[in-house]
CSV table of C-alpha atoms in Angstrom, one decimal:
chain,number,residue,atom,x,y,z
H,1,UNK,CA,98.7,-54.1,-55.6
H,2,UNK,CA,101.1,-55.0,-53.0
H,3,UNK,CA,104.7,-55.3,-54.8
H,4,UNK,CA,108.5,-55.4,-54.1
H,5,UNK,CA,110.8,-54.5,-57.1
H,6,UNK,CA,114.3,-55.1,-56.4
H,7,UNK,CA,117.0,-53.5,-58.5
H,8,UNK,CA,121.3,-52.9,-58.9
H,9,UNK,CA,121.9,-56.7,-59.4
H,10,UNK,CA,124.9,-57.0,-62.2
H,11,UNK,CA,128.0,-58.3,-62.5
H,12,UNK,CA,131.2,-57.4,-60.1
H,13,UNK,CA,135.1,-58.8,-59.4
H,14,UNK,CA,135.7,-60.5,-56.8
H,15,UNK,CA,136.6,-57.8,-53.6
H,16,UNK,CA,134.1,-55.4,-55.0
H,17,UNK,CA,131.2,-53.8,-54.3
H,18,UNK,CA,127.2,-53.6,-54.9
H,19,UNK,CA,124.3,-52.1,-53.7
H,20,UNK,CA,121.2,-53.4,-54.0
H,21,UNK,CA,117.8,-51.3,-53.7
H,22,UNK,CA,114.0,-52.9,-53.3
H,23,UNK,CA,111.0,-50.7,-54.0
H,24,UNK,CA,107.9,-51.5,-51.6
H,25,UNK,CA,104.3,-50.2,-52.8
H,26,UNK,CA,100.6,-51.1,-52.3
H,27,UNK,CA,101.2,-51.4,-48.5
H,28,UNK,CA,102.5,-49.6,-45.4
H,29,UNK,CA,106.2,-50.1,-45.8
H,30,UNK,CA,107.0,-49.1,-42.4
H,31,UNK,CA,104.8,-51.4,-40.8
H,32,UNK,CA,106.9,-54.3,-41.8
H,33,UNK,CA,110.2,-55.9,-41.0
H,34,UNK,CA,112.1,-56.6,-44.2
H,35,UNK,CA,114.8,-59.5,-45.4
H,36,UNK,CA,117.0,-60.2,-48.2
H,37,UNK,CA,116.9,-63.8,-48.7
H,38,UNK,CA,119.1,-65.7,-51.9
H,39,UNK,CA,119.4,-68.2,-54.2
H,40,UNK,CA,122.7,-69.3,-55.5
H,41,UNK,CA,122.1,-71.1,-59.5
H,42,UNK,CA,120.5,-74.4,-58.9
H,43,UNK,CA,120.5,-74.0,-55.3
H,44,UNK,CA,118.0,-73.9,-52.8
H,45,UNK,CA,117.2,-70.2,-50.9
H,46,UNK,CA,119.6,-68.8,-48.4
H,47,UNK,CA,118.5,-66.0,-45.8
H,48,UNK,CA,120.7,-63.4,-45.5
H,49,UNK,CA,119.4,-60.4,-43.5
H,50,UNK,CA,116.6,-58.6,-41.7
H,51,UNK,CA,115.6,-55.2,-40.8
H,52,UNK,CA,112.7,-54.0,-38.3
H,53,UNK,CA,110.1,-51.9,-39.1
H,54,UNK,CA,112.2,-49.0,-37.3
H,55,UNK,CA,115.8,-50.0,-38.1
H,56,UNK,CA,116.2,-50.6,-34.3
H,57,UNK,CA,117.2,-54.6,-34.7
H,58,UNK,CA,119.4,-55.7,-37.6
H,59,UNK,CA,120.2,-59.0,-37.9
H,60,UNK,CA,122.6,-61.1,-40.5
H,61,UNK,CA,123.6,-64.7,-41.3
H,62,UNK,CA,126.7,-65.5,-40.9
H,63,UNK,CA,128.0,-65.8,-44.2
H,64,UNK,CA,127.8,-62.3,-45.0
H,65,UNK,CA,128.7,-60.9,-41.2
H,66,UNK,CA,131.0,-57.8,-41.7
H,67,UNK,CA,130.3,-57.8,-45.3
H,68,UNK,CA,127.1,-57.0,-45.9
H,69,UNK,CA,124.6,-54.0,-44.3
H,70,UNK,CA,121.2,-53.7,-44.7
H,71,UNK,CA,119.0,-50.6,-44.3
H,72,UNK,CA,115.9,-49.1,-45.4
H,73,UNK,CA,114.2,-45.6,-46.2
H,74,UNK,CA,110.4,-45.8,-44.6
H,75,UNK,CA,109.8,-42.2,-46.2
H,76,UNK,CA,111.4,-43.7,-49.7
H,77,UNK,CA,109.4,-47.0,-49.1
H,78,UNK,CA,113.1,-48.5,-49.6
H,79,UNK,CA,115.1,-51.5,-48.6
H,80,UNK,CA,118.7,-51.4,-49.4
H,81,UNK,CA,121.7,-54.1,-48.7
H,82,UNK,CA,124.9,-53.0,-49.5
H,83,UNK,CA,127.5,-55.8,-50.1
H,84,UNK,CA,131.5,-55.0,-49.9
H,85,UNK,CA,133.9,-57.4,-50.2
H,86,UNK,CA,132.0,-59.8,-53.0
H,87,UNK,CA,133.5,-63.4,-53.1
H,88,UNK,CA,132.1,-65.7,-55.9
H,89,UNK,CA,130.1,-67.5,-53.3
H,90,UNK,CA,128.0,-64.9,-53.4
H,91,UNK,CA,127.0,-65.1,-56.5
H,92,UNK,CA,123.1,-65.5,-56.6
H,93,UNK,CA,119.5,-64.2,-57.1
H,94,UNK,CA,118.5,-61.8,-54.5
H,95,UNK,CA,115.3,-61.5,-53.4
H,96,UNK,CA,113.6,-58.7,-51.1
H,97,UNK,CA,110.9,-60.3,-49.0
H,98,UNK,CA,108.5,-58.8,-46.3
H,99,UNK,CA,108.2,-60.1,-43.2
H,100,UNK,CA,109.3,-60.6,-39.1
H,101,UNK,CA,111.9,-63.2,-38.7
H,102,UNK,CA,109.8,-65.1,-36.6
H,103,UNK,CA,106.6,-65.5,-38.9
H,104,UNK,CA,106.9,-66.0,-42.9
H,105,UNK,CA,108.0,-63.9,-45.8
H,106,UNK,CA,104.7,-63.7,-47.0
H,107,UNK,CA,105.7,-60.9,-50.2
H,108,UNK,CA,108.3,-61.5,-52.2
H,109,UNK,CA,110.0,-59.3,-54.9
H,110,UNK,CA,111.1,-61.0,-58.4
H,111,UNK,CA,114.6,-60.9,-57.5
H,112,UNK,CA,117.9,-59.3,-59.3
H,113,UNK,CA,120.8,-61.4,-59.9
H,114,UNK,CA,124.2,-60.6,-58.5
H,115,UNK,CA,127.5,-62.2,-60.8
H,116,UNK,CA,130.9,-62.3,-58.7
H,117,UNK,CA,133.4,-62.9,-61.1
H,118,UNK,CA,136.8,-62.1,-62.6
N,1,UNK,CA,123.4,-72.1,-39.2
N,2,UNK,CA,122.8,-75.8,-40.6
N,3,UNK,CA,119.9,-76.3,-43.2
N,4,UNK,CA,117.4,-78.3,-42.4
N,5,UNK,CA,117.0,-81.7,-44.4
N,6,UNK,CA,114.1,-82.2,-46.7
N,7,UNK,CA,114.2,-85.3,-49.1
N,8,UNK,CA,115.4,-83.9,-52.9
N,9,UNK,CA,112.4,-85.3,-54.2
N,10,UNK,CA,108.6,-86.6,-54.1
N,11,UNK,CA,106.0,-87.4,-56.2
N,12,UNK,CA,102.7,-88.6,-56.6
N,13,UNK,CA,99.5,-88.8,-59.1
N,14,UNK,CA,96.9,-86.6,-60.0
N,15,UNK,CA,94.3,-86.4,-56.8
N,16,UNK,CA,96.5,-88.3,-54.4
N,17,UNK,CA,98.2,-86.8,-51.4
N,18,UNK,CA,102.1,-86.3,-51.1
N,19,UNK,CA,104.0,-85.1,-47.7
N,20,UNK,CA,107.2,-83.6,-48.0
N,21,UNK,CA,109.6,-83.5,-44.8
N,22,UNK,CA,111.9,-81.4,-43.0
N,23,UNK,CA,114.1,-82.1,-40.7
N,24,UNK,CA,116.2,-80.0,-37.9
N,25,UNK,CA,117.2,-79.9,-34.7
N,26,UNK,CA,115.8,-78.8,-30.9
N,27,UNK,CA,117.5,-75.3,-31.6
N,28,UNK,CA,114.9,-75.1,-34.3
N,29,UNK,CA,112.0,-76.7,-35.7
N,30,UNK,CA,112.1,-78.4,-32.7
N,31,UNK,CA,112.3,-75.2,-30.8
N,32,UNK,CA,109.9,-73.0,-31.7
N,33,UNK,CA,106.2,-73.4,-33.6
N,34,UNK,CA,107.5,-70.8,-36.4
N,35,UNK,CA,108.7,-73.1,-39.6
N,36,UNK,CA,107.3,-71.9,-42.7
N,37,UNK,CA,106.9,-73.7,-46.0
N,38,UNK,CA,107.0,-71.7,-49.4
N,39,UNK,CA,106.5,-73.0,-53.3
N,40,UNK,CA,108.6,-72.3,-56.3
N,41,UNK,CA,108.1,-72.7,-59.6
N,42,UNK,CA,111.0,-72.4,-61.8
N,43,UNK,CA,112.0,-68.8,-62.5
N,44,UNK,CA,109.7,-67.7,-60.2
N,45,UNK,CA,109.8,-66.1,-56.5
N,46,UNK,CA,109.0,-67.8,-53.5
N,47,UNK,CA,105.2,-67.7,-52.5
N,48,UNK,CA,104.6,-68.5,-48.9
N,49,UNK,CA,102.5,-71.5,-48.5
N,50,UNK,CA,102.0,-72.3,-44.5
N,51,UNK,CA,103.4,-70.5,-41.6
N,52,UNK,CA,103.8,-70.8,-38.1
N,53,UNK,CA,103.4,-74.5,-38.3
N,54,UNK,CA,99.8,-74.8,-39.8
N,55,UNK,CA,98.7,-71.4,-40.8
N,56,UNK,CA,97.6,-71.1,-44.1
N,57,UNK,CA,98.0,-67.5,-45.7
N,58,UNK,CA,94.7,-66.1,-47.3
N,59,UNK,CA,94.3,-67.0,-51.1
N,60,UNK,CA,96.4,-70.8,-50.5
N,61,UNK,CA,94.4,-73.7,-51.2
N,62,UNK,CA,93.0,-75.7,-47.7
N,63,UNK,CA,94.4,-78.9,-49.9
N,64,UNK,CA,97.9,-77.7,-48.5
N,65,UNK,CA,98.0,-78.2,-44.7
N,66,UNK,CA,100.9,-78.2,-42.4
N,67,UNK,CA,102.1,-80.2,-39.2
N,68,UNK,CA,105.1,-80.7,-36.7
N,69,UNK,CA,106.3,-83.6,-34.4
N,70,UNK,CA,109.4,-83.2,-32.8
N,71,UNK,CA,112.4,-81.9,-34.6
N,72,UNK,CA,110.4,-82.7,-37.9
N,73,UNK,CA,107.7,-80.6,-39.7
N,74,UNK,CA,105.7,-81.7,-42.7
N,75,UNK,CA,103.6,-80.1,-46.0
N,76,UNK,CA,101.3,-82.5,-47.0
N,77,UNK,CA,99.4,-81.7,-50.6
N,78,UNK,CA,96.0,-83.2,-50.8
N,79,UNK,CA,94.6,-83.7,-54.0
N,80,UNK,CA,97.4,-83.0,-56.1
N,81,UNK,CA,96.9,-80.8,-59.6
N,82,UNK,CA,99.8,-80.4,-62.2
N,83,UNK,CA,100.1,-76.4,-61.3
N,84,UNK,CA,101.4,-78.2,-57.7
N,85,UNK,CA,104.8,-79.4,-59.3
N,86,UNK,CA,107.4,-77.1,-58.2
N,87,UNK,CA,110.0,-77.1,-55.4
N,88,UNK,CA,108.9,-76.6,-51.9
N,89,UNK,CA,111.5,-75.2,-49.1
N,90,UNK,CA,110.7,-74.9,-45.0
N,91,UNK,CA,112.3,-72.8,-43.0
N,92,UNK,CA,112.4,-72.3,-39.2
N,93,UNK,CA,113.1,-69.6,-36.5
N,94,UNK,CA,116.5,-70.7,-35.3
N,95,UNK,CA,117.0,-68.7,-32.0
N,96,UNK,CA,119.2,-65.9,-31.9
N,97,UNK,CA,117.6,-63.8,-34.4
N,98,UNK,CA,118.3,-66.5,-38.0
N,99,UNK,CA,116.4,-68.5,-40.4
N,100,UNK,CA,117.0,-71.5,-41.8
N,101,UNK,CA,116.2,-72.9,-44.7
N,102,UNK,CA,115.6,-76.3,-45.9
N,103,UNK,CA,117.4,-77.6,-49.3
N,104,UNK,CA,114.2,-78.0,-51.0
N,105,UNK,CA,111.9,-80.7,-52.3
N,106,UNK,CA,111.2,-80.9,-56.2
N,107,UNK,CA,107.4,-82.2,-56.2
N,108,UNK,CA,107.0,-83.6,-59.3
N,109,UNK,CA,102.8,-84.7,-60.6
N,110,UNK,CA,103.2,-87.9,-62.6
C-alpha cells in the first residue's frame, strides 16, 4: 500500500525549533519529488516546500524562506523539513505530499499538527 | 504568492451538477495548463481529484471533470452523491518554482 506517515508535530514557543519527519513506503521513494504543504485551523491549505527526486532543486514559499529547510533520505525513504525560528503563524497541520510541482500531489500523508505558542 | 479565489461555498441536490470556480491571474492559471483540484473531507487529508487541467487520477469518479478558460479554471461534479460534500481547493503552477492554492469551496449536498 502506498503510504506517507508524517511525524514530530507538537507543541513549541515562539523562536523555537521542530523537525518534522515523513515516512514513504509501498512505492519508489526516490522516484518522486516531495512537498510539505499546510493547513492552518479552519484555514484552507498552504504549500510550503518541495524537494526533487535527487535533492538537486529545493524550492520554498515565501513565508517560510530562511526559516524553514527541507530534505530527504532516498536510502531511509524519508522527507524531513526542519523549521527554526517558529512564529505563531505557523501554527498548523502539516502534511507530506508526493509529487512534481508542476503536476498534482497525488499521495498525501495524514498530517501532524505543529502548536506555536507561549 | 496570492491565492487564487474560489467562491466559499456551493451547493446543489442529489443528481444534479455543481461547478466550483477558481480564479487567478496570467502568472498562473492563466499561465500554465497545470491547476489541480483536490477534495477534503473534514479531518481528512487532501485526495487529488483533477490535474493538469482535465486529468482525472485513476480510481476518481468520470462524474468529476475539469476545465480552464482564461485566468479561471473550473470542477464541475455531475451527479452529485452525499459522500461529494466536502471542501474542494485548486491550485496552480505559479512560475518560478510555487504553488498556489485556492481558499477552498465547502460543497455542501442538500
Amino acid at each position: 500500500e502506498v503510504q506517507l506517515v508524517e511525524s514530530g508535530g507538537g507543541l513549541v514557543k515562539p523562536g523555537g525549533s521542530l523537525r518534522l519527519s515523513c515516512a514513504a513506503s509501498g512505492f519508489t521513494f526516490s522516484s518522486h519529488s516531495m512537498n510539505w504543504v499546510r493547513q492552518a485551523p479552519g484555514k484552507g491549505l498552504e504549500w510550503v516546500s518541495s524537494i526533487t527526486r535527487s535533492s538537486s532543486y529545493i524550492y520554498y514559499a515565501d513565508s517560510v524562506k530562511g526559516r524553514f529547510s527541507i530534505s530527504r533520505d532516498n536510502a531511509k525513504n524519508s522527507l524531513y523539513l526542519q523549521m527554526n525560528s517558529l512564529r505563531a503563524e505557523d501554527t498548523a497541520v502539516y502534511y507530506c505530499a508526493r509529487g512534481a510541482l508542476r503536476g498534482g500531489m497525488d499521495v498525501w500523508g495524514q498530517g501532524t499538527t505543529v502548536t506555536v505558542s507561549s | 504568492q496570492s491565492a487564487l479565489t474560489q467562491p466559499p461555498s456551493a451547493s446543489g441536490s442529489p443528481g444534479q451538477s455543481v461547478t466550483i470556480s477558481c480564479t487567478g491571474t496570467s502568472s498562473d492559471v492563466g499561465g500554465y495548463n497545470y491547476v489541480s483540484w483536490y477534495q477534503q473531507h473534514p479531518g481528512k487529508a487532501p485526495k487529488l481529484m483533477i490535474y493538469e487541467v482535465s486529468m482525472r487520477p485513476s480510481g476518481v469518479p468520470d462524474r468529476f471533470s475539469g476545465s480552464k478558460s482564461g485566468k479561471t479554471a473550473s470542477l464541475t461534479v455531475s451527479g452529485l452523491q452525499a459522500e461529494d460534500e466536502a471542501d474542494y481547493y485548486c491550485s496552480s503552477y505559479a512560475g518560478s518554482n510555487i504553488v498556489v492554492f485556492g481558499g477552498g469551496t465547502k460543497l455542501t449536498v442538500l
